[in-house]
PDB file of C-alpha atoms in Angstrom:
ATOM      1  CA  UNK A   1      18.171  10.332   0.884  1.00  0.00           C
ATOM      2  CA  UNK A   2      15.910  11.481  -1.771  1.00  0.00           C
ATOM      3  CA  UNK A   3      12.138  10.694  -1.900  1.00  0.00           C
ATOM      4  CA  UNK A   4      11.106  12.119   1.078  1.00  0.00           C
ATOM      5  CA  UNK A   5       7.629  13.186   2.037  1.00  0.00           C
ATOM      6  CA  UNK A   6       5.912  15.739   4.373  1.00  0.00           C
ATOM      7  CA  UNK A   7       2.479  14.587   4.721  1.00  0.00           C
ATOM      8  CA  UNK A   8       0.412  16.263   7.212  1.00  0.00           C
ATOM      9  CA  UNK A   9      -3.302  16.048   8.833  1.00  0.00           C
ATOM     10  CA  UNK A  10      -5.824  13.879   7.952  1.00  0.00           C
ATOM     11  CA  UNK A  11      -5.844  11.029   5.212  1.00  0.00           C
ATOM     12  CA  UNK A  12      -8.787   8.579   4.433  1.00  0.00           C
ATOM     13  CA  UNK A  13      -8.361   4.973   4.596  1.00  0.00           C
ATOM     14  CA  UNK A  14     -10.903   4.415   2.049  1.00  0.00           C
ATOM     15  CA  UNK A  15     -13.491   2.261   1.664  1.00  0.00           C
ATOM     16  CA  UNK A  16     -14.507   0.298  -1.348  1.00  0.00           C
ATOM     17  CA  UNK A  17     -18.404   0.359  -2.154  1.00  0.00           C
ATOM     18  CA  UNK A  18     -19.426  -2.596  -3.799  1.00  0.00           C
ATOM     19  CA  UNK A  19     -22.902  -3.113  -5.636  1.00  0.00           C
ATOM     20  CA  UNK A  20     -24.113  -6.916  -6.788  1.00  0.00           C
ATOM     21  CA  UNK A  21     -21.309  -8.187  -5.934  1.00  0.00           C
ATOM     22  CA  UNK A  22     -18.760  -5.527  -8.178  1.00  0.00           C
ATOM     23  CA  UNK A  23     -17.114  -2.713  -7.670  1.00  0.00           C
ATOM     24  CA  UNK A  24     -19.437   0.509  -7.614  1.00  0.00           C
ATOM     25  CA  UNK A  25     -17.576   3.055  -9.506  1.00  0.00           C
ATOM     26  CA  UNK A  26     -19.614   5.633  -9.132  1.00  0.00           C
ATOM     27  CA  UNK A  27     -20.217   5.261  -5.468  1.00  0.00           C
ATOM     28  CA  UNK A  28     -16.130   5.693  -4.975  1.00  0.00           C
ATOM     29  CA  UNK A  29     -15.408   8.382  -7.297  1.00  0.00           C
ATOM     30  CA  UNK A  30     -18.652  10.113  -5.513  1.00  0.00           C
ATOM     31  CA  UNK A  31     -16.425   9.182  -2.341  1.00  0.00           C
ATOM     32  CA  UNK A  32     -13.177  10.987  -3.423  1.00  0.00           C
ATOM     33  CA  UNK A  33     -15.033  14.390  -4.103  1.00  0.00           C
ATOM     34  CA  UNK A  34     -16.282  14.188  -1.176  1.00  0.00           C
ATOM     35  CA  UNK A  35     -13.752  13.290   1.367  1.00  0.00           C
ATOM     36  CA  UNK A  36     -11.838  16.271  -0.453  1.00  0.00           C
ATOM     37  CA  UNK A  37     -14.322  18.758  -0.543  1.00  0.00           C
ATOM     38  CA  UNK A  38     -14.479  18.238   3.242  1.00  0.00           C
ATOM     39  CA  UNK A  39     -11.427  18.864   3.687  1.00  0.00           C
ATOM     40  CA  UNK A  40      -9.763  15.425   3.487  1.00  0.00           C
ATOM     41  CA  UNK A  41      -5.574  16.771   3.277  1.00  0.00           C
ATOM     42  CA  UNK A  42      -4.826  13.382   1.317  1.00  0.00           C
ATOM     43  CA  UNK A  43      -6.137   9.923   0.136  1.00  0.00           C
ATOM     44  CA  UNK A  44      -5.364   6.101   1.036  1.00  0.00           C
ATOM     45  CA  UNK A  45      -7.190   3.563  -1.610  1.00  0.00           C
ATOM     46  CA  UNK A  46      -6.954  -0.335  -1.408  1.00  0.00           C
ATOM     47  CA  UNK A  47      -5.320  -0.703   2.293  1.00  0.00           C
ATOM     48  CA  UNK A  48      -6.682  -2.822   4.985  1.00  0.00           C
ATOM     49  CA  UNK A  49      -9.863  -0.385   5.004  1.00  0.00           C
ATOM     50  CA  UNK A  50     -10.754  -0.605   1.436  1.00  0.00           C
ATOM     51  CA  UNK A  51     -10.732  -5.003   1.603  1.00  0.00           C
ATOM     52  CA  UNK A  52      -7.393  -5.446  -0.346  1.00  0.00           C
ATOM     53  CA  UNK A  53      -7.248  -8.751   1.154  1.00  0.00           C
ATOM     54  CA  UNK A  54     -10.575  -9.724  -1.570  1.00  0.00           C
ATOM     55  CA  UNK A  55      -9.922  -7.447  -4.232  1.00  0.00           C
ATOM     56  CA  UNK A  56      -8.599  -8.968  -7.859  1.00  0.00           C
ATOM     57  CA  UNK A  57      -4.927  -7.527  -8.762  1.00  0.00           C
ATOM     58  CA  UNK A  58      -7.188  -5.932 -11.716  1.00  0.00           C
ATOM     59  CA  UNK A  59     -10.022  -4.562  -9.173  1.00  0.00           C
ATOM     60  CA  UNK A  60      -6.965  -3.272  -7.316  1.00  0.00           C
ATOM     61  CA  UNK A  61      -5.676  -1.439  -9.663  1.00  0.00           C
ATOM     62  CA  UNK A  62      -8.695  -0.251 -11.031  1.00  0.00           C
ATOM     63  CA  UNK A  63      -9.613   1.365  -7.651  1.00  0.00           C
ATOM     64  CA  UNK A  64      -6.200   3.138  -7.329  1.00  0.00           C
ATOM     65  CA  UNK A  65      -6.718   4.577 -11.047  1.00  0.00           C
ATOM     66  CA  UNK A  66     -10.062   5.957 -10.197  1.00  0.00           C
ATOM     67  CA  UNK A  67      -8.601   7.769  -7.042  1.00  0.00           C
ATOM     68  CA  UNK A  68      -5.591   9.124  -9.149  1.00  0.00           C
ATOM     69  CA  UNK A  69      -8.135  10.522 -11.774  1.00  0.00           C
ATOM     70  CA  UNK A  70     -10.682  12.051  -9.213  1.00  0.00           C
ATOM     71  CA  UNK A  71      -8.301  13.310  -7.270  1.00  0.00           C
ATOM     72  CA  UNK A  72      -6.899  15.067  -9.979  1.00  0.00           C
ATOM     73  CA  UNK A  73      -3.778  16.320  -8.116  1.00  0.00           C
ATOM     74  CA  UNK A  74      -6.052  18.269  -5.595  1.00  0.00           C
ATOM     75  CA  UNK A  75      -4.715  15.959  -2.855  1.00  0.00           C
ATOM     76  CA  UNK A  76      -1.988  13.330  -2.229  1.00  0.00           C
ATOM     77  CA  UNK A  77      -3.249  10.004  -3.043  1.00  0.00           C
ATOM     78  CA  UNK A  78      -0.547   6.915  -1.300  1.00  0.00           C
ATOM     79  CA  UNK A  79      -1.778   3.995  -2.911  1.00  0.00           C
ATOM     80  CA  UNK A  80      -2.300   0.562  -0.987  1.00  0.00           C
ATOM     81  CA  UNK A  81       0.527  -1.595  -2.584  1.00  0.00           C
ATOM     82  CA  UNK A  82       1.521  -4.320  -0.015  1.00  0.00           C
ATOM     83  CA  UNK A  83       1.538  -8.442  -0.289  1.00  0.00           C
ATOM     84  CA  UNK A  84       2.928 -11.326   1.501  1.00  0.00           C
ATOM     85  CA  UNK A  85       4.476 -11.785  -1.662  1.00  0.00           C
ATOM     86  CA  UNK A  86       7.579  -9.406  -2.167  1.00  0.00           C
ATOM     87  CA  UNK A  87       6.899 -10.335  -6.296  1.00  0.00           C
ATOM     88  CA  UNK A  88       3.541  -9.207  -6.054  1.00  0.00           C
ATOM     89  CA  UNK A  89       3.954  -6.438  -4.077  1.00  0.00           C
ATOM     90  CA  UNK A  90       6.243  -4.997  -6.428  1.00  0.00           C
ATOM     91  CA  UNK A  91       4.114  -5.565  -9.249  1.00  0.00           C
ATOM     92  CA  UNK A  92       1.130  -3.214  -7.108  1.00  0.00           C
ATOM     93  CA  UNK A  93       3.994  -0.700  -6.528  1.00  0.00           C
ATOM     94  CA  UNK A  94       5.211  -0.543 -10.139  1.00  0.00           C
ATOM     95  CA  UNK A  95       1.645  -0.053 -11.603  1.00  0.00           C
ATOM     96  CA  UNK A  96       0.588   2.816  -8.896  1.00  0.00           C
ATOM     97  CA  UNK A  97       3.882   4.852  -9.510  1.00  0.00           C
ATOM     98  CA  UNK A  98       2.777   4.294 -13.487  1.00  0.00           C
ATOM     99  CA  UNK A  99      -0.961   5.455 -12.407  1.00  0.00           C
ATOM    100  CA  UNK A 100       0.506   8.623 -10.698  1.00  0.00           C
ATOM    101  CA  UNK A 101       0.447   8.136  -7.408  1.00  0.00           C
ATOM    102  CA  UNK A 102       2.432  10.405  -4.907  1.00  0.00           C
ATOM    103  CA  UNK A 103       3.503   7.285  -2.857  1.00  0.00           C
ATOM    104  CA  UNK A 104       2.558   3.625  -1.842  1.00  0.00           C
ATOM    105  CA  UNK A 105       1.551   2.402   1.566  1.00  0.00           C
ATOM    106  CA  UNK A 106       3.137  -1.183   2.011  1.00  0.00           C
ATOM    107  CA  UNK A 107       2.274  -3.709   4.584  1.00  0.00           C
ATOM    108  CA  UNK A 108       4.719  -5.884   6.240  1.00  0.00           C
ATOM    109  CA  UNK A 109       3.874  -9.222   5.033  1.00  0.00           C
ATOM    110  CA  UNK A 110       1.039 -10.877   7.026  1.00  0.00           C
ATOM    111  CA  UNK A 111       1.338 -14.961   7.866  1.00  0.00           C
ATOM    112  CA  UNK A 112       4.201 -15.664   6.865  1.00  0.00           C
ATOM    113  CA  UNK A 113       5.978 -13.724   9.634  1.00  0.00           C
ATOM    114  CA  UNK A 114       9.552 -12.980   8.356  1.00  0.00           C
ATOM    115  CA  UNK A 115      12.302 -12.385  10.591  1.00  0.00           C
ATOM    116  CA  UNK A 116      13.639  -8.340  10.779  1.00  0.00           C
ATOM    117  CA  UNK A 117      16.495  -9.242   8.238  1.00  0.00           C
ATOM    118  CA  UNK A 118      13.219 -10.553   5.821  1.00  0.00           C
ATOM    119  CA  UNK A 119      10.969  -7.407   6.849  1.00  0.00           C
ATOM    120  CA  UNK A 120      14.609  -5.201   5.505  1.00  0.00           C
ATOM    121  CA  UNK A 121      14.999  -7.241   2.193  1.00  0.00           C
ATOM    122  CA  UNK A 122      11.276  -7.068   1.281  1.00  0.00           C
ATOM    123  CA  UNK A 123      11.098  -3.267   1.491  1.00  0.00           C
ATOM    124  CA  UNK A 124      14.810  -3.016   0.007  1.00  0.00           C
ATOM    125  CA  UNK A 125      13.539  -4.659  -3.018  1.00  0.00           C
ATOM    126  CA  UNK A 126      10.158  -2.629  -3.649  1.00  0.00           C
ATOM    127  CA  UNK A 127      12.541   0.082  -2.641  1.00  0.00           C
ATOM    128  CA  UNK A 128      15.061  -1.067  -5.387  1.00  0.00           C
ATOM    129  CA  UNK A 129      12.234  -1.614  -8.145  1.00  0.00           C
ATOM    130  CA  UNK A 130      10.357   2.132  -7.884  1.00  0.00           C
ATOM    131  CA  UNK A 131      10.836   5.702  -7.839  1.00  0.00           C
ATOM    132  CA  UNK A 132       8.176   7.306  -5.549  1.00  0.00           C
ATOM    133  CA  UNK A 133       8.063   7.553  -1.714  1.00  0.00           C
ATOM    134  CA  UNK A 134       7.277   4.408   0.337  1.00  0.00           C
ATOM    135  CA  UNK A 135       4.925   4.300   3.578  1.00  0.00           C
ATOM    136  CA  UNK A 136       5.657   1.460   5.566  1.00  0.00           C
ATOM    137  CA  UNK A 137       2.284   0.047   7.232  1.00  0.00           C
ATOM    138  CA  UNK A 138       3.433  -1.512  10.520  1.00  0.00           C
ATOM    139  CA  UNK A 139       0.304  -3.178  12.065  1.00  0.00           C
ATOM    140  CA  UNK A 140       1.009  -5.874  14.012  1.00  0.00           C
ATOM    141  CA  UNK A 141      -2.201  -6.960  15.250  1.00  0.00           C
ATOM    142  CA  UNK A 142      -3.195  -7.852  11.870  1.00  0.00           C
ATOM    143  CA  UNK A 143       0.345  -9.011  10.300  1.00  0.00           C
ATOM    144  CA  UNK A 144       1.416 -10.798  13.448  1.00  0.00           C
ATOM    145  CA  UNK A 145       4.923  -9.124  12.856  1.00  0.00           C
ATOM    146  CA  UNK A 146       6.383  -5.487  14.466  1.00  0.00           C
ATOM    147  CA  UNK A 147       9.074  -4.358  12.794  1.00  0.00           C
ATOM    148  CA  UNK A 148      11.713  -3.307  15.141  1.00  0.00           C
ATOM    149  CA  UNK A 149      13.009   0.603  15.234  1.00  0.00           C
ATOM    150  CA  UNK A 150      15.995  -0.947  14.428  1.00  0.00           C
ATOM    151  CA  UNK A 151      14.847  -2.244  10.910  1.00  0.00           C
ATOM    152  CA  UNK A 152      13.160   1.465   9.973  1.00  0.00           C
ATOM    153  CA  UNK A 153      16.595   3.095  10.797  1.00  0.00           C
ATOM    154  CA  UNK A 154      17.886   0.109   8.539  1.00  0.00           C
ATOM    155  CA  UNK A 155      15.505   1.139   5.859  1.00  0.00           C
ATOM    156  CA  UNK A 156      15.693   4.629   6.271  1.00  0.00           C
ATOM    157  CA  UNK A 157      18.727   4.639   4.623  1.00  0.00           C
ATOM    158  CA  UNK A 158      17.035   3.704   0.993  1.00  0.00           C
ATOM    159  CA  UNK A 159      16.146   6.377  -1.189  1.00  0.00           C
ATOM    160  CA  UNK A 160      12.794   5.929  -1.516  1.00  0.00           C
ATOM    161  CA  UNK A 161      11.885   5.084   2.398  1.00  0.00           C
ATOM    162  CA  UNK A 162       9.504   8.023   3.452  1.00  0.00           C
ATOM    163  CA  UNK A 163       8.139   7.220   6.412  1.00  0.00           C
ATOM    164  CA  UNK A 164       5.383   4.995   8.592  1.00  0.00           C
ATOM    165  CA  UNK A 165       1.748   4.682   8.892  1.00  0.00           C
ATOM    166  CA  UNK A 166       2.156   3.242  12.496  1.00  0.00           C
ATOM    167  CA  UNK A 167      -0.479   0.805  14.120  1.00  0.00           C
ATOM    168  CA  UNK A 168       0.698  -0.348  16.907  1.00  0.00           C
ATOM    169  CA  UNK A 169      -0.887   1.911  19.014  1.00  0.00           C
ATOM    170  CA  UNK A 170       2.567   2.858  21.123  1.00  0.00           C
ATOM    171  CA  UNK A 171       2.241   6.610  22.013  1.00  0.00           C
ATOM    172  CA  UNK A 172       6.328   5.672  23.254  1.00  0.00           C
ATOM    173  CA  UNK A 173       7.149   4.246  19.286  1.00  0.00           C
ATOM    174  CA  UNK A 174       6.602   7.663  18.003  1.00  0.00           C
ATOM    175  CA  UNK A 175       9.086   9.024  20.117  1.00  0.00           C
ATOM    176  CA  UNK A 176      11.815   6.195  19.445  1.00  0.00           C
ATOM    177  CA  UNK A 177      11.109   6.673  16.118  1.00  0.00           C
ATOM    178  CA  UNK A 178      11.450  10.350  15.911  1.00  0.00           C
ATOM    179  CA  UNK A 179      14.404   9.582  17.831  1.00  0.00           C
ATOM    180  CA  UNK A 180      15.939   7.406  15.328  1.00  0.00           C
ATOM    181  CA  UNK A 181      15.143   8.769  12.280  1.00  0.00           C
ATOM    182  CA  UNK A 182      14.628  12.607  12.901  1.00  0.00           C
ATOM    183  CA  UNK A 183      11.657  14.892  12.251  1.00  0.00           C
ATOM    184  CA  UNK A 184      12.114  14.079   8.225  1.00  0.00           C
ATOM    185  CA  UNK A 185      10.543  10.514   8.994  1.00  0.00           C
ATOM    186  CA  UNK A 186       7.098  10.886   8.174  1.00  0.00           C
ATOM    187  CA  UNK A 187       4.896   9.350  10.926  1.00  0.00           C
ATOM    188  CA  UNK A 188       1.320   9.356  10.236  1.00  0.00           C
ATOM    189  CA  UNK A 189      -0.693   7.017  13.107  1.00  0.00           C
ATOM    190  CA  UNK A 190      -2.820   4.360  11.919  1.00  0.00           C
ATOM    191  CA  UNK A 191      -4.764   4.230  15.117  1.00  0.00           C
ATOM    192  CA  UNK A 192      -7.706   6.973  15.334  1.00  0.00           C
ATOM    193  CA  UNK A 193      -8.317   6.556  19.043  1.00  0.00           C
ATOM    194  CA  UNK A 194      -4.836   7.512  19.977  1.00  0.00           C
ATOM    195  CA  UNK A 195      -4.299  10.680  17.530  1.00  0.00           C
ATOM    196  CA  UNK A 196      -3.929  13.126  19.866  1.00  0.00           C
ATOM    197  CA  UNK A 197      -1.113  11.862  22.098  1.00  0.00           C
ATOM    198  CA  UNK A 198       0.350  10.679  19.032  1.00  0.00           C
ATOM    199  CA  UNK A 199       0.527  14.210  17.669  1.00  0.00           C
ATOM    200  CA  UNK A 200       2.216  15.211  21.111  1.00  0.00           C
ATOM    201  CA  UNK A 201       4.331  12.957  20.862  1.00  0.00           C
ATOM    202  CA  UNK A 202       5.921  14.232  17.257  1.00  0.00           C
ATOM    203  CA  UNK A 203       3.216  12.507  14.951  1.00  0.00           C
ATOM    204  CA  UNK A 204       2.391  13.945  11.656  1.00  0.00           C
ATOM    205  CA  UNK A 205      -1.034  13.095  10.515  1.00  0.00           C
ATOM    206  CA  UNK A 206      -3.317  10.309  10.778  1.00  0.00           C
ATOM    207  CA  UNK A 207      -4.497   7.744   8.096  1.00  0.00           C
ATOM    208  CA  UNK A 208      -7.880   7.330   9.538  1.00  0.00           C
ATOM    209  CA  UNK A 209     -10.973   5.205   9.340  1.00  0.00           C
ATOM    210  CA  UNK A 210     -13.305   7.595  11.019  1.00  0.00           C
ATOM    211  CA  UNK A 211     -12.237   9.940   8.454  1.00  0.00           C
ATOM    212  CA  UNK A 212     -14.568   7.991   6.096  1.00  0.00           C
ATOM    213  CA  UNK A 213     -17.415   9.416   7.996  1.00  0.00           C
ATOM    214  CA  UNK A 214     -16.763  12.407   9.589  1.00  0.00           C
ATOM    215  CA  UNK A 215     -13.727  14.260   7.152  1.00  0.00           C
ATOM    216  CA  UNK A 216     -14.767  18.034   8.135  1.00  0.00           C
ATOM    217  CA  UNK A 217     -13.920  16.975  11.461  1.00  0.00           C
ATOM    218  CA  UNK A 218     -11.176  14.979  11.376  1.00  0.00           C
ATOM    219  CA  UNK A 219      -9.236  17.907   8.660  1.00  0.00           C
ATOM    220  CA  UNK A 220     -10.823  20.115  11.986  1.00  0.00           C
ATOM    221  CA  UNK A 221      -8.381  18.350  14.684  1.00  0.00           C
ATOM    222  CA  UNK A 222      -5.699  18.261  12.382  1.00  0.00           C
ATOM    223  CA  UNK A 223      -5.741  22.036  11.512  1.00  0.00           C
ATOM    224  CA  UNK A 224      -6.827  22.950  15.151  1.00  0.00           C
ATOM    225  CA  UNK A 225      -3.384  20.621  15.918  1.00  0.00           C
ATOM    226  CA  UNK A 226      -1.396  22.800  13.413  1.00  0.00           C
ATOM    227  CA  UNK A 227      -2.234  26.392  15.068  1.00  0.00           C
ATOM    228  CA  UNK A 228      -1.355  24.721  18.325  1.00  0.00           C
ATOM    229  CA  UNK A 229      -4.896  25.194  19.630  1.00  0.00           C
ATOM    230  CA  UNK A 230      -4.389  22.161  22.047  1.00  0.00           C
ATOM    231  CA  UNK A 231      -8.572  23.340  23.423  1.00  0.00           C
ATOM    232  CA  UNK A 232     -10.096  23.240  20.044  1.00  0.00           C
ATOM    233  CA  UNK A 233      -8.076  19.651  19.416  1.00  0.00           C
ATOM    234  CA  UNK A 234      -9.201  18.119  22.325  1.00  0.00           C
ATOM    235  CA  UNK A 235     -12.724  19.217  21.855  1.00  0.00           C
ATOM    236  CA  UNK A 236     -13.151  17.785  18.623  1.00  0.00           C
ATOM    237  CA  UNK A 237     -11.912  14.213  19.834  1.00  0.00           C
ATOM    238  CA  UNK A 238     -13.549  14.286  22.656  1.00  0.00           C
ATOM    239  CA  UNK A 239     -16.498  14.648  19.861  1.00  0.00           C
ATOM    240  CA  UNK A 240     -15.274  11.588  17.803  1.00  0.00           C
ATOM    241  CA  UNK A 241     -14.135   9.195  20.735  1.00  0.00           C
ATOM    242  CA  UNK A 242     -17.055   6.840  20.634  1.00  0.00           C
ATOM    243  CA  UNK A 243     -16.598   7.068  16.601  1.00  0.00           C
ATOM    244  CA  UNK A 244     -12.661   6.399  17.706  1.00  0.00           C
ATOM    245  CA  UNK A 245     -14.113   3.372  19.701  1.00  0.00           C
ATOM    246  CA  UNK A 246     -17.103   1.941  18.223  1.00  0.00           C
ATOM    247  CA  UNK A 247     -15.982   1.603  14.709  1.00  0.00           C
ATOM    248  CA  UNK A 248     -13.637  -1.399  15.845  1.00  0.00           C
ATOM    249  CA  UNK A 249     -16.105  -3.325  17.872  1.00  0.00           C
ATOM    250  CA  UNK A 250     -16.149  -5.875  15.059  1.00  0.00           C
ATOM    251  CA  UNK A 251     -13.458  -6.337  12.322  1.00  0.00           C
ATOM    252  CA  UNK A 252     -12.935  -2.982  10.074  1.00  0.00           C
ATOM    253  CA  UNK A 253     -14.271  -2.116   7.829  1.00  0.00           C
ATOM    254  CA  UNK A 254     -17.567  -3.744   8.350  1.00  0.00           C
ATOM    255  CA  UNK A 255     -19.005  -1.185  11.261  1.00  0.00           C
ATOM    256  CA  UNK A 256     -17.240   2.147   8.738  1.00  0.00           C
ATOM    257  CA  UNK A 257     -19.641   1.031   6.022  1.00  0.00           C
ATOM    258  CA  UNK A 258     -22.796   0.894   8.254  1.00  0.00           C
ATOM    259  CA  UNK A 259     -21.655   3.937   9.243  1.00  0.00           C
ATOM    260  CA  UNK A 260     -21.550   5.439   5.873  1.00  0.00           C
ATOM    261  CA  UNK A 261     -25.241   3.691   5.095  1.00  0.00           C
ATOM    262  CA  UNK A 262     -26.573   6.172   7.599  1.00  0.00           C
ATOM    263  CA  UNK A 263     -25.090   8.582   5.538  1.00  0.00           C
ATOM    264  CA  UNK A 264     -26.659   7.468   2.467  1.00  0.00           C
ATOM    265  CA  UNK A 265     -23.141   6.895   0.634  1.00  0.00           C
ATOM    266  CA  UNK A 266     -23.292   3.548  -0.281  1.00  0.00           C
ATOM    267  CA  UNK A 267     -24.231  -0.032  -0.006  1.00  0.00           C
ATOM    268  CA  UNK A 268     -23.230  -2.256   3.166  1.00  0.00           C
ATOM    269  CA  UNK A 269     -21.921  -4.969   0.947  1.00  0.00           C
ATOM    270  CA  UNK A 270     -18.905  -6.202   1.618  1.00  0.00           C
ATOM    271  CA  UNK A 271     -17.189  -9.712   0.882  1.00  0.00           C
ATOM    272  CA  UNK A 272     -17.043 -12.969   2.183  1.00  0.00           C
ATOM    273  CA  UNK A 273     -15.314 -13.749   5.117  1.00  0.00           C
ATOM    274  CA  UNK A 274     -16.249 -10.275   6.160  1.00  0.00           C
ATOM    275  CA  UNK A 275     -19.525  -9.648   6.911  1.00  0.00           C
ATOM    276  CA  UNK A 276     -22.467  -6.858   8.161  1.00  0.00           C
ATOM    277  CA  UNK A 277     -22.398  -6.014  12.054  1.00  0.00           C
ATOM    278  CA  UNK A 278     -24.533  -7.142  14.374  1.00  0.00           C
ATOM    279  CA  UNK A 279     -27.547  -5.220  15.705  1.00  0.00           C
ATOM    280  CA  UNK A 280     -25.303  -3.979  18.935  1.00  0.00           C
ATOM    281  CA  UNK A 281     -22.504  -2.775  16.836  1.00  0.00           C
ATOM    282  CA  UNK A 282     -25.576  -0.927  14.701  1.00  0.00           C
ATOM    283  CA  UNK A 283     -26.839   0.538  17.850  1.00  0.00           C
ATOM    284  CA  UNK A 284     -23.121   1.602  19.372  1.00  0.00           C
ATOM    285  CA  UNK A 285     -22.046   3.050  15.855  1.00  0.00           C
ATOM    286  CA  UNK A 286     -25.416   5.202  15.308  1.00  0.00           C
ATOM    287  CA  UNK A 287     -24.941   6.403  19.437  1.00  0.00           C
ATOM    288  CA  UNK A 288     -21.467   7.613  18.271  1.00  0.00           C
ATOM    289  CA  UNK A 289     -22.498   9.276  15.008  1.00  0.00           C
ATOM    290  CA  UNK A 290     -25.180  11.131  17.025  1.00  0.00           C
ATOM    291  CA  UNK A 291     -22.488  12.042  19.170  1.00  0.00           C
ATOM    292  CA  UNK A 292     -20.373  13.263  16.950  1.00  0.00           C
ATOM    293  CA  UNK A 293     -23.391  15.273  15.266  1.00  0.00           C
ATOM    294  CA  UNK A 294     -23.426  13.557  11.998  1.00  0.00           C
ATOM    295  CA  UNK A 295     -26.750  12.549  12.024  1.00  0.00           C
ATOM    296  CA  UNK A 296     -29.682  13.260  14.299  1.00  0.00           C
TER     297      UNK A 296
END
């Protein structure tokens, strides 16, 4: 087993700010010094969050790039680098291991719902064709697919299998996992209103949306989590819940970017099929960002 990681706390799914239709580079590299001058402990470009789906390969890559080089080692960047095509998902995986990037986040592949032996060969050959760490994204409300404890053990085996950003929202997968693999499996949650009883339940970290918008206090639970100050944990999600909550009333990441117009820190443009939220979403997400004390 070699290419192991220990990735702890919080890490932002990050948006990706377009203007006229483009990417905004400034906006995002603005973004990145951010999110780590609040404390951010690592970053996650071009996943589910940051509209992979409608990015160019080129865009793509461009976005990981400009994380790499704002970064500028401060913090771990694991690069979005998943496909329903093994071919192209190599190709992502190749170019963010050339760009620098500490590890890739890969998605089981979405509609075309391979069986467990298919989910194994996929990562087996982005495993085969790299040299850095691999996260696998299990998210099966958006792939249609789980992949079975069975298969991680499976893949576990690789050299370059790290870990799991795990969305399925089972506080009881951590465990089986942990089980499984042992406390070297990296499990970081992909599921911000469950954090804290997946923490108790072994987790590492989180790869959160909220993050996007509230950093200080999402690197706060984390390092409150850390010391073992269970109180000061609980207090701070009790503070984010409706954030938790509210930021998935429509399809993400269209509420996160309102969310971050109220914070002045970009445009709400996204792209076609997603779209802006509704005026109820607008009023839930600004209730929660009062409550959470971001803005008045």
């Amino acid at each position: 087993m070699a290419a192991k990681t220990k990735f702890r706390g919080s890490f932002t799914a990050l948006v990706t700010p377009f203007k006229n239709g483009s990417l905004d580079e400034a906006a995002f590299r603005s973004l990145v010094n951010w999110q780590i001058s609040e404390g951010t402990n690592g970053l996650v470009p071009v996943g589910t969050t940051g509209e992979s789906p409608t990015l160019s390969h080129d865009e793509h890559k461009k976005v990981v790039e400009w994380c790499i080089e704002e970064a500028k080692g401060r913090v771990p960047v694991i690069a979005g680098a998943g496909s329903n095509s093994t071919k192209e998902a190599i190709e992502l995986a190749q170019h963010a291991e050339r760009a620098g990037a500490n590890a890739v986040l890969v998605v089981t592949p979405y509609y075309n719902k391979p069986t467990q032996e298919g989910l194994y060969q996929h990562f087996k050959a982005i495993n085969d064709a790299i040299g850095i760490p691999i996260i696998i994204y299990n998210i099966p409300p958006r792939s249609v697919i789980d992949m079975s404890v069975d298969t991680m053990k499976r893949l576990w085996e690789l050299k370059n299998i790290a870990g799991v950003k795990d969305a399925t929202a089972s506080m009881v997968r951590v465990s089986q996992q942990r089980a499984a693999m042992g406390e070297d499996f990296n499990q970081l949650s992909g599921e911000d209103a469950t954090i804290i009883g997946y923490m108790a339940h072994g987790g590492h970290g989180c790869i959160s949306v909220t993050s996007n918008v509230a950093p200080r206090l999402c690197s706060e639970f984390h390092a409150a989590w850390q010391k073992g100050d269970t109180k000061a944990a609980l207090a701070i999600h009790d503070k984010l819940m409706p954030l938790h909550n509210n930021l998935f009333i429509e399809s993400n990441p269209a509420p996160i970017k309102y969310a971050m117009t109220l914070l002045g820190k970009l445009d709400e443009a996204l792209r076609l099929p997603m779209v802006p939220v509704s005026e109820p979403t607008r009023v839930a997400v600004r209730s929660a960002m009062v409550h959470a004390g971001l803005i008045n």
